[in-house]
Amino acid sequence: MPTKTFPGNYKNLEYISHFIIKHAERASFSRDEVYAIQTAVDEACSNIIDHAYKGENRGKIKIQVNEISNGLKIIIQDDGEPFNPDEIPTPDITSPLEIRKERGLGMFFMRKLMDKVIFDFSQSEGNTLTLVKYKGSFS
Amino acid sequence: MEIIITKHPSFDLIKIDGRIDSYTAPEIVQSFELLIHDGRYNFIVDLENVSYISSSGMLAFVNAKKSLIQIEQGAIIFAATPHRILSGFQMAGFDQLFDFCENASSAADLF
């Protein structure tokens, strides 16, 4: 199971994407699906830096990529503040720009693009986010 | 990411190459702030060579649009937008905020 650990800063988002793209392509996802997986992981890691670590270079992001039957399971772990997805509002993407609140867009993208998005927290493991994408599920 | 800004009489052409994410988006925010501060309000943003855009990247353009709405002038038109980048804007509902043209010269006709 390919696993890599990255320092939690924005500059590493590009290297995280390279790592994810390589394994998604190896798993024979379509180019649109690879882009979707890249987006979900990028948004997840940006959220970790912004909300779990509350800033850059305050902890690491560990990413494990597992090929599963007809898909890919990606497990992302951090040691930041416990993350409660229920506290993140769903953005109203139809409200007028002047009053529109943009928080929650990253989470919204993750849920739209992946087949499973599961958050978990434990004292020993910290935050664990599991993302699953199946081939042929992209609409 | 690389940003090249070319000034024209009625608009500025902003050509962006590479990834637009949380690391690079602040550069776009800063570019718009400087241009708007200089009294430049009409923009064509050429996205042909953009390989990826995150939500924070999209918000860089949305916030520039908000600044233009506040001063009640100007426009941002995207040109040569790759289909995966356009899909991201559509998913976020941001495609309703901007005009999208096939290329920079057809966008220039709108100014």
mmCIF file of C-alpha atoms in Angstrom:
data_model
loop_
_atom_site.group_PDB
_atom_site.id
_atom_site.type_symbol
_atom_site.label_atom_id
_atom_site.label_comp_id
_atom_site.label_asym_id
_atom_site.label_seq_id
_atom_site.Cartn_x
_atom_site.Cartn_y
_atom_site.Cartn_z
ATOM 1 C CA MET A 1 0.000 0.000 0.000
ATOM 2 C CA PRO A 2 1.779 3.171 -1.157
ATOM 3 C CA THR A 3 2.018 5.636 1.729
ATOM 4 C CA LYS A 4 3.635 9.057 1.847
ATOM 5 C CA THR A 5 3.878 11.716 4.525
ATOM 6 C CA PHE A 6 4.013 15.397 3.607
ATOM 7 C CA PRO A 7 4.669 18.505 5.715
ATOM 8 C CA GLY A 8 1.358 20.364 6.103
ATOM 9 C CA ASN A 9 1.889 23.423 3.965
ATOM 10 C CA TYR A 10 0.357 24.791 0.777
ATOM 11 C CA LYS A 11 3.511 24.331 -1.295
ATOM 12 C CA ASN A 12 3.209 20.571 -0.844
ATOM 13 C CA LEU A 13 -0.277 20.466 -2.364
ATOM 14 C CA GLU A 14 1.340 20.168 -5.789
ATOM 15 C CA TYR A 15 3.498 17.208 -4.703
ATOM 16 C CA ILE A 16 0.475 15.560 -3.063
ATOM 17 C CA SER A 17 -1.372 15.938 -6.383
ATOM 18 C CA HIS A 18 1.522 14.322 -8.290
ATOM 19 C CA PHE A 19 1.407 11.365 -5.863
ATOM 20 C CA ILE A 20 -2.376 10.970 -6.222
ATOM 21 C CA ILE A 21 -2.413 11.399 -10.011
ATOM 22 C CA LYS A 22 0.282 8.746 -10.415
ATOM 23 C CA HIS A 23 -1.705 6.140 -8.474
ATOM 24 C CA ALA A 24 -5.087 7.066 -9.963
ATOM 25 C CA GLU A 25 -3.630 6.713 -13.471
ATOM 26 C CA ARG A 26 -2.022 3.416 -12.496
ATOM 27 C CA ALA A 27 -5.472 2.218 -11.372
ATOM 28 C CA SER A 28 -6.767 3.006 -14.901
ATOM 29 C CA PHE A 29 -9.232 5.764 -14.017
ATOM 30 C CA SER A 30 -10.351 8.030 -16.875
ATOM 31 C CA ARG A 31 -8.734 11.484 -17.128
ATOM 32 C CA ASP A 32 -11.895 13.139 -15.789
ATOM 33 C CA GLU A 33 -11.949 10.724 -12.846
ATOM 34 C CA VAL A 34 -8.254 11.348 -12.138
ATOM 35 C CA TYR A 35 -8.989 15.085 -12.069
ATOM 36 C CA ALA A 36 -11.933 14.502 -9.705
ATOM 37 C CA ILE A 37 -9.787 12.440 -7.302
ATOM 38 C CA GLN A 38 -7.008 15.048 -7.481
ATOM 39 C CA THR A 39 -9.538 17.784 -6.623
ATOM 40 C CA ALA A 40 -11.042 15.900 -3.668
ATOM 41 C CA VAL A 41 -7.625 15.155 -2.140
ATOM 42 C CA ASP A 42 -6.376 18.709 -2.730
ATOM 43 C CA GLU A 43 -9.479 20.153 -1.027
ATOM 44 C CA ALA A 44 -9.112 17.672 1.851
ATOM 45 C CA CYS A 45 -5.468 18.605 2.437
ATOM 46 C CA SER A 46 -6.191 22.350 2.177
ATOM 47 C CA ASN A 47 -8.919 21.871 4.807
ATOM 48 C CA ILE A 48 -6.468 20.029 7.076
ATOM 49 C CA ILE A 49 -3.985 22.928 6.886
ATOM 50 C CA ASP A 50 -6.742 25.559 7.311
ATOM 51 C CA HIS A 51 -8.980 23.926 9.923
ATOM 52 C CA ALA A 52 -7.181 21.033 11.676
ATOM 53 C CA TYR A 53 -3.735 22.660 11.919
ATOM 54 C CA LYS A 54 -5.055 26.238 11.629
ATOM 55 C CA GLY A 55 -2.035 27.265 9.587
ATOM 56 C CA GLU A 56 0.953 26.026 7.642
ATOM 57 C CA ASN A 57 3.834 23.898 8.970
ATOM 58 C CA ARG A 58 2.113 22.839 12.177
ATOM 59 C CA GLY A 59 1.959 19.122 11.443
ATOM 60 C CA LYS A 60 2.122 16.394 8.844
ATOM 61 C CA ILE A 61 -0.339 14.900 6.394
ATOM 62 C CA LYS A 62 -0.074 11.137 5.859
ATOM 63 C CA ILE A 63 -1.672 9.730 2.715
ATOM 64 C CA GLN A 64 -2.201 6.060 1.942
ATOM 65 C CA VAL A 65 -3.512 4.910 -1.426
ATOM 66 C CA ASN A 66 -5.127 1.470 -1.715
ATOM 67 C CA GLU A 67 -6.342 -0.130 -4.915
ATOM 68 C CA ILE A 68 -9.662 -1.833 -4.211
ATOM 69 C CA SER A 69 -12.041 -3.781 -6.420
ATOM 70 C CA ASN A 70 -12.988 -1.400 -9.261
ATOM 71 C CA GLY A 71 -11.644 1.652 -7.482
ATOM 72 C CA LEU A 72 -9.307 3.473 -5.161
ATOM 73 C CA LYS A 73 -9.453 4.076 -1.402
ATOM 74 C CA ILE A 74 -7.411 7.002 -0.104
ATOM 75 C CA ILE A 75 -6.813 7.421 3.631
ATOM 76 C CA ILE A 76 -5.624 10.842 4.822
ATOM 77 C CA GLN A 77 -4.466 11.326 8.416
ATOM 78 C CA ASP A 78 -3.428 14.368 10.439
ATOM 79 C CA ASP A 79 -2.674 15.188 14.075
ATOM 80 C CA GLY A 80 -4.520 18.491 14.159
ATOM 81 C CA GLU A 81 -7.598 19.596 16.067
ATOM 82 C CA PRO A 82 -10.482 17.104 15.910
ATOM 83 C CA PHE A 83 -12.479 17.846 12.796
ATOM 84 C CA ASN A 84 -16.268 17.650 12.925
ATOM 85 C CA PRO A 85 -17.737 17.707 9.393
ATOM 86 C CA ASP A 86 -21.193 18.472 10.821
ATOM 87 C CA GLU A 87 -19.910 21.922 11.830
ATOM 88 C CA ILE A 88 -19.164 22.807 8.199
ATOM 89 C CA PRO A 89 -22.204 24.383 6.519
ATOM 90 C CA THR A 90 -23.248 23.321 3.040
ATOM 91 C CA PRO A 91 -22.698 26.349 0.800
ATOM 92 C CA ASP A 92 -25.763 27.785 -0.920
ATOM 93 C CA ILE A 93 -24.376 27.924 -4.458
ATOM 94 C CA THR A 94 -27.439 29.778 -5.770
ATOM 95 C CA SER A 95 -27.563 32.731 -3.368
ATOM 96 C CA PRO A 96 -26.586 36.220 -4.620
ATOM 97 C CA LEU A 97 -22.860 36.917 -4.606
ATOM 98 C CA GLU A 98 -23.167 39.855 -2.187
ATOM 99 C CA ILE A 99 -24.516 37.662 0.626
ATOM 100 C CA ARG A 100 -23.061 34.326 -0.337
ATOM 101 C CA LYS A 101 -20.970 32.510 2.289
ATOM 102 C CA GLU A 102 -18.150 30.526 0.703
ATOM 103 C CA ARG A 103 -17.140 28.337 3.660
ATOM 104 C CA GLY A 104 -17.652 24.638 3.091
ATOM 105 C CA LEU A 105 -16.907 24.641 -0.612
ATOM 106 C CA GLY A 106 -13.995 22.188 -0.263
ATOM 107 C CA MET A 107 -16.182 19.711 1.606
ATOM 108 C CA PHE A 108 -18.942 20.234 -0.960
ATOM 109 C CA PHE A 109 -16.495 19.334 -3.767
ATOM 110 C CA MET A 110 -15.290 16.218 -1.917
ATOM 111 C CA ARG A 111 -18.835 14.929 -1.452
ATOM 112 C CA LYS A 112 -19.795 15.699 -5.069
ATOM 113 C CA LEU A 113 -16.720 14.075 -6.600
ATOM 114 C CA MET A 114 -16.158 10.964 -4.476
ATOM 115 C CA ASP A 115 -18.381 7.952 -3.842
ATOM 116 C CA LYS A 116 -17.589 7.753 -0.116
ATOM 117 C CA VAL A 117 -16.325 10.458 2.258
ATOM 118 C CA ILE A 118 -15.880 9.214 5.830
ATOM 119 C CA PHE A 119 -14.446 11.253 8.716
ATOM 120 C CA ASP A 120 -13.189 9.663 11.921
ATOM 121 C CA PHE A 121 -11.236 10.860 14.943
ATOM 122 C CA SER A 122 -9.380 8.968 17.660
ATOM 123 C CA GLN A 123 -6.922 10.115 20.329
ATOM 124 C CA SER A 124 -4.259 7.709 19.030
ATOM 125 C CA GLU A 125 -4.665 8.239 15.256
ATOM 126 C CA GLY A 126 -5.942 11.831 15.118
ATOM 127 C CA ASN A 127 -8.205 12.741 12.207
ATOM 128 C CA THR A 128 -8.712 10.070 9.554
ATOM 129 C CA LEU A 129 -10.488 10.875 6.308
ATOM 130 C CA THR A 130 -11.327 7.997 3.980
ATOM 131 C CA LEU A 131 -12.150 8.822 0.362
ATOM 132 C CA VAL A 132 -13.381 6.132 -2.031
ATOM 133 C CA LYS A 133 -13.816 6.459 -5.779
ATOM 134 C CA TYR A 134 -15.166 3.751 -8.072
ATOM 135 C CA LYS A 135 -14.371 3.590 -11.767
ATOM 136 C CA GLY A 136 -17.138 4.625 -14.123
ATOM 137 C CA SER A 137 -19.030 6.514 -11.422
ATOM 138 C CA PHE A 138 -18.174 9.991 -12.694
ATOM 139 C CA SER A 139 -21.100 11.823 -14.224
ATOM 140 C CA MET B 1 2.029 29.044 -11.713
ATOM 141 C CA GLU B 2 2.872 31.980 -13.937
ATOM 142 C CA ILE B 3 0.818 35.135 -14.501
ATOM 143 C CA ILE B 4 1.450 37.378 -17.490
ATOM 144 C CA ILE B 5 -0.516 40.630 -17.644
ATOM 145 C CA THR B 6 -0.759 42.531 -20.922
ATOM 146 C CA LYS B 7 -2.435 45.941 -20.872
ATOM 147 C CA HIS B 8 -4.719 46.915 -23.752
ATOM 148 C CA PRO B 9 -6.622 50.210 -24.191
ATOM 149 C CA SER B 10 -9.998 48.822 -23.067
ATOM 150 C CA PHE B 11 -9.011 45.772 -20.977
ATOM 151 C CA ASP B 12 -6.155 43.864 -19.370
ATOM 152 C CA LEU B 13 -5.342 40.350 -20.543
ATOM 153 C CA ILE B 14 -4.320 38.094 -17.658
ATOM 154 C CA LYS B 15 -2.768 34.862 -18.912
ATOM 155 C CA ILE B 16 -2.297 32.192 -16.272
ATOM 156 C CA ASP B 17 -0.264 28.994 -16.700
ATOM 157 C CA GLY B 18 -0.087 26.044 -14.286
ATOM 158 C CA ARG B 19 -1.893 25.151 -11.061
ATOM 159 C CA ILE B 20 -4.203 27.485 -9.163
ATOM 160 C CA ASP B 21 -4.487 26.193 -5.577
ATOM 161 C CA SER B 22 -4.182 27.464 -2.000
ATOM 162 C CA TYR B 23 -0.461 28.069 -2.580
ATOM 163 C CA THR B 24 -0.754 30.092 -5.771
ATOM 164 C CA ALA B 25 -4.212 31.739 -5.436
ATOM 165 C CA PRO B 26 -2.910 34.597 -3.231
ATOM 166 C CA GLU B 27 -0.799 35.769 -6.186
ATOM 167 C CA ILE B 28 -3.965 36.121 -8.271
ATOM 168 C CA VAL B 29 -5.734 37.969 -5.447
ATOM 169 C CA GLN B 30 -2.804 40.370 -5.204
ATOM 170 C CA SER B 31 -2.673 40.919 -8.981
ATOM 171 C CA PHE B 32 -6.364 41.912 -9.090
ATOM 172 C CA GLU B 33 -5.965 44.168 -6.044
ATOM 173 C CA LEU B 34 -3.079 46.040 -7.671
ATOM 174 C CA LEU B 35 -4.843 46.363 -11.031
ATOM 175 C CA ILE B 36 -8.132 47.562 -9.527
ATOM 176 C CA HIS B 37 -6.207 49.982 -7.315
ATOM 177 C CA ASP B 38 -4.625 51.347 -10.509
ATOM 178 C CA GLY B 39 -8.076 51.945 -11.971
ATOM 179 C CA ARG B 40 -8.129 48.919 -14.261
ATOM 180 C CA TYR B 41 -11.563 47.258 -14.198
ATOM 181 C CA ASN B 42 -12.002 45.177 -17.375
ATOM 182 C CA PHE B 43 -10.253 41.814 -17.497
ATOM 183 C CA ILE B 44 -9.904 38.873 -19.834
ATOM 184 C CA VAL B 45 -8.458 35.870 -18.022
ATOM 185 C CA ASP B 46 -6.946 33.305 -20.386
ATOM 186 C CA LEU B 47 -7.090 29.885 -18.703
ATOM 187 C CA GLU B 48 -5.960 27.779 -21.664
ATOM 188 C CA ASN B 49 -2.822 26.531 -19.907
ATOM 189 C CA VAL B 50 -4.284 26.120 -16.421
ATOM 190 C CA SER B 51 -3.948 22.474 -15.396
ATOM 191 C CA TYR B 52 -5.914 22.605 -12.131
ATOM 192 C CA ILE B 53 -8.044 24.972 -10.069
ATOM 193 C CA SER B 54 -9.189 24.441 -6.473
ATOM 194 C CA SER B 55 -12.037 26.149 -4.621
ATOM 195 C CA SER B 56 -9.554 28.674 -3.191
ATOM 196 C CA GLY B 57 -8.425 29.431 -6.752
ATOM 197 C CA MET B 58 -12.014 30.047 -7.857
ATOM 198 C CA LEU B 59 -12.572 32.276 -4.841
ATOM 199 C CA ALA B 60 -9.670 34.484 -5.952
ATOM 200 C CA PHE B 61 -11.743 35.392 -9.041
ATOM 201 C CA VAL B 62 -15.023 35.581 -7.113
ATOM 202 C CA ASN B 63 -13.492 38.064 -4.671
ATOM 203 C CA ALA B 64 -12.184 40.183 -7.555
ATOM 204 C CA LYS B 65 -15.708 40.115 -9.000
ATOM 205 C CA LYS B 66 -17.083 41.251 -5.620
ATOM 206 C CA SER B 67 -14.645 44.196 -5.664
ATOM 207 C CA LEU B 68 -15.902 45.197 -9.124
ATOM 208 C CA ILE B 69 -19.525 44.941 -7.973
ATOM 209 C CA GLN B 70 -18.735 47.230 -5.030
ATOM 210 C CA ILE B 71 -17.357 49.925 -7.320
ATOM 211 C CA GLU B 72 -20.157 49.255 -9.808
ATOM 212 C CA GLN B 73 -17.977 48.882 -12.894
ATOM 213 C CA GLY B 74 -15.836 46.448 -14.805
ATOM 214 C CA ALA B 75 -16.062 42.783 -15.782
ATOM 215 C CA ILE B 76 -14.090 39.550 -15.741
ATOM 216 C CA ILE B 77 -14.360 37.345 -18.833
ATOM 217 C CA PHE B 78 -12.711 33.931 -18.999
ATOM 218 C CA ALA B 79 -11.223 32.749 -22.282
ATOM 219 C CA ALA B 80 -10.163 29.305 -23.538
ATOM 220 C CA THR B 81 -11.313 27.582 -20.345
ATOM 221 C CA PRO B 82 -10.427 23.848 -20.330
ATOM 222 C CA HIS B 83 -13.537 21.688 -19.785
ATOM 223 C CA ARG B 84 -12.422 20.270 -16.420
ATOM 224 C CA ILE B 85 -11.760 23.798 -15.114
ATOM 225 C CA LEU B 86 -15.177 24.945 -16.403
ATOM 226 C CA SER B 87 -16.820 21.932 -14.720
ATOM 227 C CA GLY B 88 -15.365 23.084 -11.402
ATOM 228 C CA PHE B 89 -16.844 26.569 -11.832
ATOM 229 C CA GLN B 90 -20.191 24.988 -12.766
ATOM 230 C CA MET B 91 -20.167 22.660 -9.758
ATOM 231 C CA ALA B 92 -19.623 25.632 -7.424
ATOM 232 C CA GLY B 93 -22.288 27.690 -9.215
ATOM 233 C CA PHE B 94 -19.681 30.318 -10.123
ATOM 234 C CA ASP B 95 -20.262 29.948 -13.871
ATOM 235 C CA GLN B 96 -23.295 32.243 -13.454
ATOM 236 C CA LEU B 97 -21.045 35.073 -12.249
ATOM 237 C CA PHE B 98 -18.753 35.263 -15.268
ATOM 238 C CA ASP B 99 -18.823 35.214 -19.050
ATOM 239 C CA PHE B 100 -16.871 32.437 -20.770
ATOM 240 C CA CYS B 101 -15.567 32.927 -24.330
ATOM 241 C CA GLU B 102 -13.912 30.518 -26.719
ATOM 242 C CA ASN B 103 -10.735 32.549 -26.927
ATOM 243 C CA ALA B 104 -9.210 35.885 -25.936
ATOM 244 C CA SER B 105 -10.002 37.639 -29.210
ATOM 245 C CA SER B 106 -13.729 36.819 -29.006
ATOM 246 C CA ALA B 107 -13.662 37.999 -25.389
ATOM 247 C CA ALA B 108 -12.015 41.259 -26.481
ATOM 248 C CA ASP B 109 -15.024 41.959 -28.741
ATOM 249 C CA LEU B 110 -17.150 42.270 -25.593
ATOM 250 C CA PHE B 111 -15.182 45.333 -24.351
#
